[in-house]
Amino acid sequence: MEALLAFAATLVSLRLTAELLRRHRANPAPELVAWAGSLAAFALGSGALAWGAAAGWDDRAFRVYYLFGGLLTAALLGAGSLLRAGKAWAAPVALVYTGLAIGVAIAMQITEPVTGGSIPEAQEHLELFPARMLAIVGNGLGTLAAVGVALAGIRRRPLGNGLILAGVGVAALGSALAGLGEAESALFSAAAAVLLYAGFVAPAGARPPDSMAGLDMG
């Protein structure tokens, strides 16, 4: 079941990535590119999760999962939020960080071979520096930026920013429960992707709908 849920999360995230890029082509905005990158990373991380759940984890699946799910998703989400707030410097910082993350994920030494069917714990396979430290910094600052910008603008854009906060919260809850072995993390991934996308595209001043069924995906 976890493999199917992770595959579904991958498809949902890729669909939403394409929609954000379509919106960027129609009305260019740098935050849409960063958010699309975040959802694309989310999709690839979910794909690695499906790979590990279906075929068993190995070093290759772990590297893909760690790069896109552990290093890039939250950092690019935060960069998009900063760009939305008018912080143009976030774009070059995000590009440099992305290049660094890719290099670290390729070069990082896996201390213990990755095996089994459950999500690997980074501390069992990676040294603190540089891979785990970079993930701590990237995730921490990216999440802080996303939450801070959303909270700062929630009165002006209550629906969109509220949905972004909900998406961040659902993703964090899924990660916490997965770490405890209490839940299928892919289900939380798919829900978080939908919430984040809805928050990205919600118009300013919009009121919460009665349901998510009316979300325009066309």
PDB file of C-alpha atoms in Angstrom:
ATOM      1  CA  MET A   1       0.000   0.000   0.000  1.00  0.00           C
ATOM      2  CA  GLU A   2       2.828   2.422   0.802  1.00  0.00           C
ATOM      3  CA  ALA A   3       4.263   1.989  -2.700  1.00  0.00           C
ATOM      4  CA  LEU A   4       0.905   2.806  -4.311  1.00  0.00           C
ATOM      5  CA  LEU A   5       0.391   5.843  -2.091  1.00  0.00           C
ATOM      6  CA  ALA A   6       3.909   7.097  -2.830  1.00  0.00           C
ATOM      7  CA  PHE A   7       3.352   6.632  -6.559  1.00  0.00           C
ATOM      8  CA  ALA A   8       0.079   8.550  -6.301  1.00  0.00           C
ATOM      9  CA  ALA A   9       1.880  11.344  -4.427  1.00  0.00           C
ATOM     10  CA  THR A  10       4.459  11.449  -7.231  1.00  0.00           C
ATOM     11  CA  LEU A  11       1.790  11.821  -9.912  1.00  0.00           C
ATOM     12  CA  VAL A  12      -0.090  14.492  -7.948  1.00  0.00           C
ATOM     13  CA  SER A  13       3.083  16.498  -7.341  1.00  0.00           C
ATOM     14  CA  LEU A  14       4.174  16.277 -10.987  1.00  0.00           C
ATOM     15  CA  ARG A  15       0.738  17.411 -12.149  1.00  0.00           C
ATOM     16  CA  LEU A  16       0.847  20.392  -9.828  1.00  0.00           C
ATOM     17  CA  THR A  17       4.416  21.200 -10.899  1.00  0.00           C
ATOM     18  CA  ALA A  18       3.293  21.347 -14.521  1.00  0.00           C
ATOM     19  CA  GLU A  19       0.379  23.610 -13.586  1.00  0.00           C
ATOM     20  CA  LEU A  20       2.657  26.053 -11.777  1.00  0.00           C
ATOM     21  CA  LEU A  21       4.980  26.182 -14.793  1.00  0.00           C
ATOM     22  CA  ARG A  22       1.991  26.797 -17.053  1.00  0.00           C
ATOM     23  CA  ARG A  23       0.962  29.691 -14.852  1.00  0.00           C
ATOM     24  CA  HIS A  24       4.525  31.030 -14.977  1.00  0.00           C
ATOM     25  CA  ARG A  25       4.505  30.980 -18.768  1.00  0.00           C
ATOM     26  CA  ALA A  26       1.229  32.906 -18.798  1.00  0.00           C
ATOM     27  CA  ASN A  27       2.287  35.395 -16.113  1.00  0.00           C
ATOM     28  CA  PRO A  28       6.038  35.155 -15.364  1.00  0.00           C
ATOM     29  CA  ALA A  29       6.852  35.236 -11.656  1.00  0.00           C
ATOM     30  CA  PRO A  30      10.061  33.910 -10.061  1.00  0.00           C
ATOM     31  CA  GLU A  31       8.241  32.480  -7.042  1.00  0.00           C
ATOM     32  CA  LEU A  32       6.250  30.160  -9.318  1.00  0.00           C
ATOM     33  CA  VAL A  33       9.516  28.699 -10.651  1.00  0.00           C
ATOM     34  CA  ALA A  34      10.841  28.126  -7.130  1.00  0.00           C
ATOM     35  CA  TRP A  35       7.559  26.584  -5.984  1.00  0.00           C
ATOM     36  CA  ALA A  36       7.475  24.388  -9.086  1.00  0.00           C
ATOM     37  CA  GLY A  37      11.002  23.264  -8.225  1.00  0.00           C
ATOM     38  CA  SER A  38       9.881  22.476  -4.692  1.00  0.00           C
ATOM     39  CA  LEU A  39       6.944  20.368  -5.886  1.00  0.00           C
ATOM     40  CA  ALA A  40       9.132  18.660  -8.506  1.00  0.00           C
ATOM     41  CA  ALA A  41      11.606  17.750  -5.757  1.00  0.00           C
ATOM     42  CA  PHE A  42       8.642  16.575  -3.668  1.00  0.00           C
ATOM     43  CA  ALA A  43       7.562  14.363  -6.594  1.00  0.00           C
ATOM     44  CA  LEU A  44      11.011  12.837  -7.050  1.00  0.00           C
ATOM     45  CA  GLY A  45      11.337  12.230  -3.321  1.00  0.00           C
ATOM     46  CA  SER A  46       7.963  10.477  -3.368  1.00  0.00           C
ATOM     47  CA  GLY A  47       9.117   8.473  -6.387  1.00  0.00           C
ATOM     48  CA  ALA A  48      12.140   7.283  -4.431  1.00  0.00           C
ATOM     49  CA  LEU A  49       9.807   6.403  -1.559  1.00  0.00           C
ATOM     50  CA  ALA A  50       7.720   4.294  -3.959  1.00  0.00           C
ATOM     51  CA  TRP A  51      10.901   2.663  -5.264  1.00  0.00           C
ATOM     52  CA  GLY A  52      12.062   1.762  -1.771  1.00  0.00           C
ATOM     53  CA  ALA A  53       8.653   0.507  -0.669  1.00  0.00           C
ATOM     54  CA  ALA A  54       8.132  -1.644  -3.773  1.00  0.00           C
ATOM     55  CA  ALA A  55      11.594  -3.041  -4.436  1.00  0.00           C
ATOM     56  CA  GLY A  56      13.370  -2.550  -1.113  1.00  0.00           C
ATOM     57  CA  TRP A  57      15.669   0.298  -0.182  1.00  0.00           C
ATOM     58  CA  ASP A  58      19.230   0.475  -1.429  1.00  0.00           C
ATOM     59  CA  ASP A  59      21.922   3.146  -1.584  1.00  0.00           C
ATOM     60  CA  ARG A  60      20.650   4.532  -4.916  1.00  0.00           C
ATOM     61  CA  ALA A  61      17.058   4.997  -3.771  1.00  0.00           C
ATOM     62  CA  PHE A  62      18.293   6.545  -0.550  1.00  0.00           C
ATOM     63  CA  ARG A  63      20.455   9.117  -2.368  1.00  0.00           C
ATOM     64  CA  VAL A  64      17.532  10.181  -4.556  1.00  0.00           C
ATOM     65  CA  TYR A  65      15.181  10.329  -1.574  1.00  0.00           C
ATOM     66  CA  TYR A  66      17.652  12.300   0.529  1.00  0.00           C
ATOM     67  CA  LEU A  67      18.515  14.800  -2.202  1.00  0.00           C
ATOM     68  CA  PHE A  68      14.994  15.660  -3.279  1.00  0.00           C
ATOM     69  CA  GLY A  69      13.017  14.953  -0.126  1.00  0.00           C
ATOM     70  CA  GLY A  70      15.629  15.806   2.480  1.00  0.00           C
ATOM     71  CA  LEU A  71      17.676  18.608   0.929  1.00  0.00           C
ATOM     72  CA  LEU A  72      15.647  20.448  -1.720  1.00  0.00           C
ATOM     73  CA  THR A  73      11.894  20.427  -1.073  1.00  0.00           C
ATOM     74  CA  ALA A  74      11.706  22.689   1.979  1.00  0.00           C
ATOM     75  CA  ALA A  75      14.571  24.928   0.869  1.00  0.00           C
ATOM     76  CA  LEU A  76      12.942  25.712  -2.490  1.00  0.00           C
ATOM     77  CA  LEU A  77       9.572  26.188  -0.810  1.00  0.00           C
ATOM     78  CA  GLY A  78      11.110  28.824   1.446  1.00  0.00           C
ATOM     79  CA  ALA A  79      12.885  30.466  -1.495  1.00  0.00           C
ATOM     80  CA  GLY A  80       9.573  30.763  -3.335  1.00  0.00           C
ATOM     81  CA  SER A  81       7.970  32.381  -0.313  1.00  0.00           C
ATOM     82  CA  LEU A  82      10.796  34.907  -0.022  1.00  0.00           C
ATOM     83  CA  LEU A  83      10.532  35.731  -3.727  1.00  0.00           C
ATOM     84  CA  ARG A  84       6.791  36.202  -3.306  1.00  0.00           C
ATOM     85  CA  ALA A  85       7.615  38.697  -0.545  1.00  0.00           C
ATOM     86  CA  GLY A  86       9.883  40.645  -2.926  1.00  0.00           C
ATOM     87  CA  LYS A  87      13.255  39.317  -1.689  1.00  0.00           C
ATOM     88  CA  ALA A  88      15.042  39.029  -5.055  1.00  0.00           C
ATOM     89  CA  TRP A  89      18.266  37.808  -3.415  1.00  0.00           C
ATOM     90  CA  ALA A  90      16.546  34.501  -2.660  1.00  0.00           C
ATOM     91  CA  ALA A  91      16.856  33.415  -6.321  1.00  0.00           C
ATOM     92  CA  PRO A  92      20.684  33.298  -6.547  1.00  0.00           C
ATOM     93  CA  VAL A  93      20.900  31.857  -3.031  1.00  0.00           C
ATOM     94  CA  ALA A  94      18.503  29.067  -4.033  1.00  0.00           C
ATOM     95  CA  LEU A  95      20.536  28.320  -7.171  1.00  0.00           C
ATOM     96  CA  VAL A  96      23.792  28.096  -5.217  1.00  0.00           C
ATOM     97  CA  TYR A  97      22.169  25.945  -2.533  1.00  0.00           C
ATOM     98  CA  THR A  98      20.651  23.603  -5.144  1.00  0.00           C
ATOM     99  CA  GLY A  99      24.040  23.072  -6.775  1.00  0.00           C
ATOM    100  CA  LEU A 100      25.635  22.438  -3.382  1.00  0.00           C
ATOM    101  CA  ALA A 101      22.881  19.979  -2.417  1.00  0.00           C
ATOM    102  CA  ILE A 102      23.306  18.013  -5.645  1.00  0.00           C
ATOM    103  CA  GLY A 103      27.052  17.831  -5.143  1.00  0.00           C
ATOM    104  CA  VAL A 104      26.707  16.689  -1.532  1.00  0.00           C
ATOM    105  CA  ALA A 105      24.104  14.036  -2.401  1.00  0.00           C
ATOM    106  CA  ILE A 106      26.345  12.593  -5.116  1.00  0.00           C
ATOM    107  CA  ALA A 107      29.548  12.660  -3.065  1.00  0.00           C
ATOM    108  CA  MET A 108      28.251  11.815   0.423  1.00  0.00           C
ATOM    109  CA  GLN A 109      29.602   8.631   1.944  1.00  0.00           C
ATOM    110  CA  ILE A 110      26.987   6.140   3.106  1.00  0.00           C
ATOM    111  CA  THR A 111      28.494   4.612   6.226  1.00  0.00           C
ATOM    112  CA  GLU A 112      26.160   1.603   6.448  1.00  0.00           C
ATOM    113  CA  PRO A 113      24.557  -0.062   3.395  1.00  0.00           C
ATOM    114  CA  VAL A 114      20.871   0.825   3.020  1.00  0.00           C
ATOM    115  CA  THR A 115      18.556  -2.186   3.039  1.00  0.00           C
ATOM    116  CA  GLY A 116      15.046  -3.176   4.127  1.00  0.00           C
ATOM    117  CA  GLY A 117      11.544  -1.994   3.359  1.00  0.00           C
ATOM    118  CA  SER A 118      11.126   0.898   5.801  1.00  0.00           C
ATOM    119  CA  ILE A 119      12.240   4.497   5.289  1.00  0.00           C
ATOM    120  CA  PRO A 120      15.946   4.711   6.233  1.00  0.00           C
ATOM    121  CA  GLU A 121      16.954   7.014   9.079  1.00  0.00           C
ATOM    122  CA  ALA A 122      19.665   9.407   7.954  1.00  0.00           C
ATOM    123  CA  GLN A 123      21.594   9.248  11.222  1.00  0.00           C
ATOM    124  CA  GLU A 124      22.150   5.521  10.703  1.00  0.00           C
ATOM    125  CA  HIS A 125      23.734   5.948   7.277  1.00  0.00           C
ATOM    126  CA  LEU A 126      25.276   9.433   7.094  1.00  0.00           C
ATOM    127  CA  GLU A 127      27.790  11.439   9.078  1.00  0.00           C
ATOM    128  CA  LEU A 128      26.551  14.694  10.574  1.00  0.00           C
ATOM    129  CA  PHE A 129      28.750  16.783   8.245  1.00  0.00           C
ATOM    130  CA  PRO A 130      28.123  17.655   5.500  1.00  0.00           C
ATOM    131  CA  ALA A 131      24.946  15.855   4.423  1.00  0.00           C
ATOM    132  CA  ARG A 132      22.875  15.851   7.602  1.00  0.00           C
ATOM    133  CA  MET A 133      24.010  19.341   8.603  1.00  0.00           C
ATOM    134  CA  LEU A 134      23.073  20.712   5.181  1.00  0.00           C
ATOM    135  CA  ALA A 135      19.627  19.094   5.466  1.00  0.00           C
ATOM    136  CA  ILE A 136      19.131  20.602   8.923  1.00  0.00           C
ATOM    137  CA  VAL A 137      20.067  24.079   7.676  1.00  0.00           C
ATOM    138  CA  GLY A 138      18.118  23.842   4.411  1.00  0.00           C
ATOM    139  CA  ASN A 139      14.979  22.394   5.968  1.00  0.00           C
ATOM    140  CA  GLY A 140      15.104  24.700   8.976  1.00  0.00           C
ATOM    141  CA  LEU A 141      15.631  27.940   7.067  1.00  0.00           C
ATOM    142  CA  GLY A 142      13.274  26.945   4.251  1.00  0.00           C
ATOM    143  CA  THR A 143      10.471  26.053   6.624  1.00  0.00           C
ATOM    144  CA  LEU A 144      11.103  29.180   8.710  1.00  0.00           C
ATOM    145  CA  ALA A 145      10.914  31.364   5.593  1.00  0.00           C
ATOM    146  CA  ALA A 146       7.734  29.705   4.319  1.00  0.00           C
ATOM    147  CA  VAL A 147       5.975  29.893   7.677  1.00  0.00           C
ATOM    148  CA  GLY A 148       7.226  33.408   8.450  1.00  0.00           C
ATOM    149  CA  VAL A 149       6.120  34.870   5.110  1.00  0.00           C
ATOM    150  CA  ALA A 150       2.780  33.065   5.313  1.00  0.00           C
ATOM    151  CA  LEU A 151       2.105  34.362   8.825  1.00  0.00           C
ATOM    152  CA  ALA A 152       3.195  37.891   7.942  1.00  0.00           C
ATOM    153  CA  GLY A 153       0.741  38.074   5.048  1.00  0.00           C
ATOM    154  CA  ILE A 154      -2.113  35.980   6.366  1.00  0.00           C
ATOM    155  CA  ARG A 155      -4.423  38.965   6.974  1.00  0.00           C
ATOM    156  CA  ARG A 156      -4.016  40.111   3.378  1.00  0.00           C
ATOM    157  CA  ARG A 157      -4.208  36.625   1.891  1.00  0.00           C
ATOM    158  CA  PRO A 158      -5.918  34.415   4.482  1.00  0.00           C
ATOM    159  CA  LEU A 159      -6.888  31.479   2.270  1.00  0.00           C
ATOM    160  CA  GLY A 160      -3.650  31.066   0.349  1.00  0.00           C
ATOM    161  CA  ASN A 161      -1.323  31.542   3.285  1.00  0.00           C
ATOM    162  CA  GLY A 162      -3.505  29.407   5.522  1.00  0.00           C
ATOM    163  CA  LEU A 163      -3.324  26.557   3.018  1.00  0.00           C
ATOM    164  CA  ILE A 164       0.462  26.904   2.775  1.00  0.00           C
ATOM    165  CA  LEU A 165       0.725  26.694   6.556  1.00  0.00           C
ATOM    166  CA  ALA A 166      -1.558  23.650   6.536  1.00  0.00           C
ATOM    167  CA  GLY A 167       0.574  21.994   3.838  1.00  0.00           C
ATOM    168  CA  VAL A 168       3.768  22.574   5.793  1.00  0.00           C
ATOM    169  CA  GLY A 169       2.083  21.225   8.924  1.00  0.00           C
ATOM    170  CA  VAL A 170       0.779  18.090   7.193  1.00  0.00           C
ATOM    171  CA  ALA A 171       4.202  17.374   5.682  1.00  0.00           C
ATOM    172  CA  ALA A 172       5.866  17.811   9.084  1.00  0.00           C
ATOM    173  CA  LEU A 173       3.281  15.584  10.773  1.00  0.00           C
ATOM    174  CA  GLY A 174       3.773  12.898   8.136  1.00  0.00           C
ATOM    175  CA  SER A 175       7.534  12.973   8.616  1.00  0.00           C
ATOM    176  CA  ALA A 176       7.180  12.754  12.385  1.00  0.00           C
ATOM    177  CA  LEU A 177       4.735   9.843  12.275  1.00  0.00           C
ATOM    178  CA  ALA A 178       6.803   8.014   9.666  1.00  0.00           C
ATOM    179  CA  GLY A 179       9.830   8.346  11.911  1.00  0.00           C
ATOM    180  CA  LEU A 180       7.848   6.713  14.692  1.00  0.00           C
ATOM    181  CA  GLY A 181       6.514   4.016  12.365  1.00  0.00           C
ATOM    182  CA  GLU A 182       2.960   5.118  13.042  1.00  0.00           C
ATOM    183  CA  ALA A 183       1.665   6.116   9.600  1.00  0.00           C
ATOM    184  CA  GLU A 184       1.969   5.740   5.841  1.00  0.00           C
ATOM    185  CA  SER A 185       4.012   8.828   5.032  1.00  0.00           C
ATOM    186  CA  ALA A 186       3.048   8.919   1.327  1.00  0.00           C
ATOM    187  CA  LEU A 187      -0.556   9.724   2.201  1.00  0.00           C
ATOM    188  CA  PHE A 188       0.629  12.824   4.059  1.00  0.00           C
ATOM    189  CA  SER A 189       2.905  13.686   1.120  1.00  0.00           C
ATOM    190  CA  ALA A 190       0.025  13.715  -1.364  1.00  0.00           C
ATOM    191  CA  ALA A 191      -2.187  15.764   0.965  1.00  0.00           C
ATOM    192  CA  ALA A 192       0.629  18.247   1.635  1.00  0.00           C
ATOM    193  CA  ALA A 193       1.310  18.672  -2.096  1.00  0.00           C
ATOM    194  CA  VAL A 194      -2.337  19.514  -2.801  1.00  0.00           C
ATOM    195  CA  LEU A 195      -2.543  21.954   0.112  1.00  0.00           C
ATOM    196  CA  LEU A 196       0.664  23.726  -0.906  1.00  0.00           C
ATOM    197  CA  TYR A 197      -0.398  24.022  -4.528  1.00  0.00           C
ATOM    198  CA  ALA A 198      -3.792  25.398  -3.525  1.00  0.00           C
ATOM    199  CA  GLY A 199      -2.043  27.924  -1.295  1.00  0.00           C
ATOM    200  CA  PHE A 200       0.327  28.996  -4.066  1.00  0.00           C
ATOM    201  CA  VAL A 201      -2.448  29.789  -6.562  1.00  0.00           C
ATOM    202  CA  ALA A 202      -5.204  31.074  -4.250  1.00  0.00           C
ATOM    203  CA  PRO A 203      -6.040  34.729  -4.998  1.00  0.00           C
ATOM    204  CA  ALA A 204      -5.435  37.433  -2.425  1.00  0.00           C
ATOM    205  CA  GLY A 205      -8.434  38.110  -0.214  1.00  0.00           C
ATOM    206  CA  ALA A 206     -10.193  34.867  -1.151  1.00  0.00           C
ATOM    207  CA  ARG A 207     -12.341  33.182   1.439  1.00  0.00           C
ATOM    208  CA  PRO A 208     -11.980  29.483   2.208  1.00  0.00           C
ATOM    209  CA  PRO A 209     -14.189  27.312  -0.018  1.00  0.00           C
ATOM    210  CA  ASP A 210     -16.654  24.802   1.371  1.00  0.00           C
ATOM    211  CA  SER A 211     -14.463  22.011   0.020  1.00  0.00           C
ATOM    212  CA  MET A 212     -11.382  21.422  -2.101  1.00  0.00           C
ATOM    213  CA  ALA A 213     -13.523  19.929  -4.861  1.00  0.00           C
ATOM    214  CA  GLY A 214     -13.658  23.201  -6.734  1.00  0.00           C
ATOM    215  CA  LEU A 215      -9.885  23.531  -7.185  1.00  0.00           C
ATOM    216  CA  ASP A 216      -9.251  24.457 -10.842  1.00  0.00           C
ATOM    217  CA  MET A 217      -6.687  22.040 -12.243  1.00  0.00           C
ATOM    218  CA  GLY A 218      -7.322  22.913 -15.894  1.00  0.00           C
TER     219      GLY A 218
END
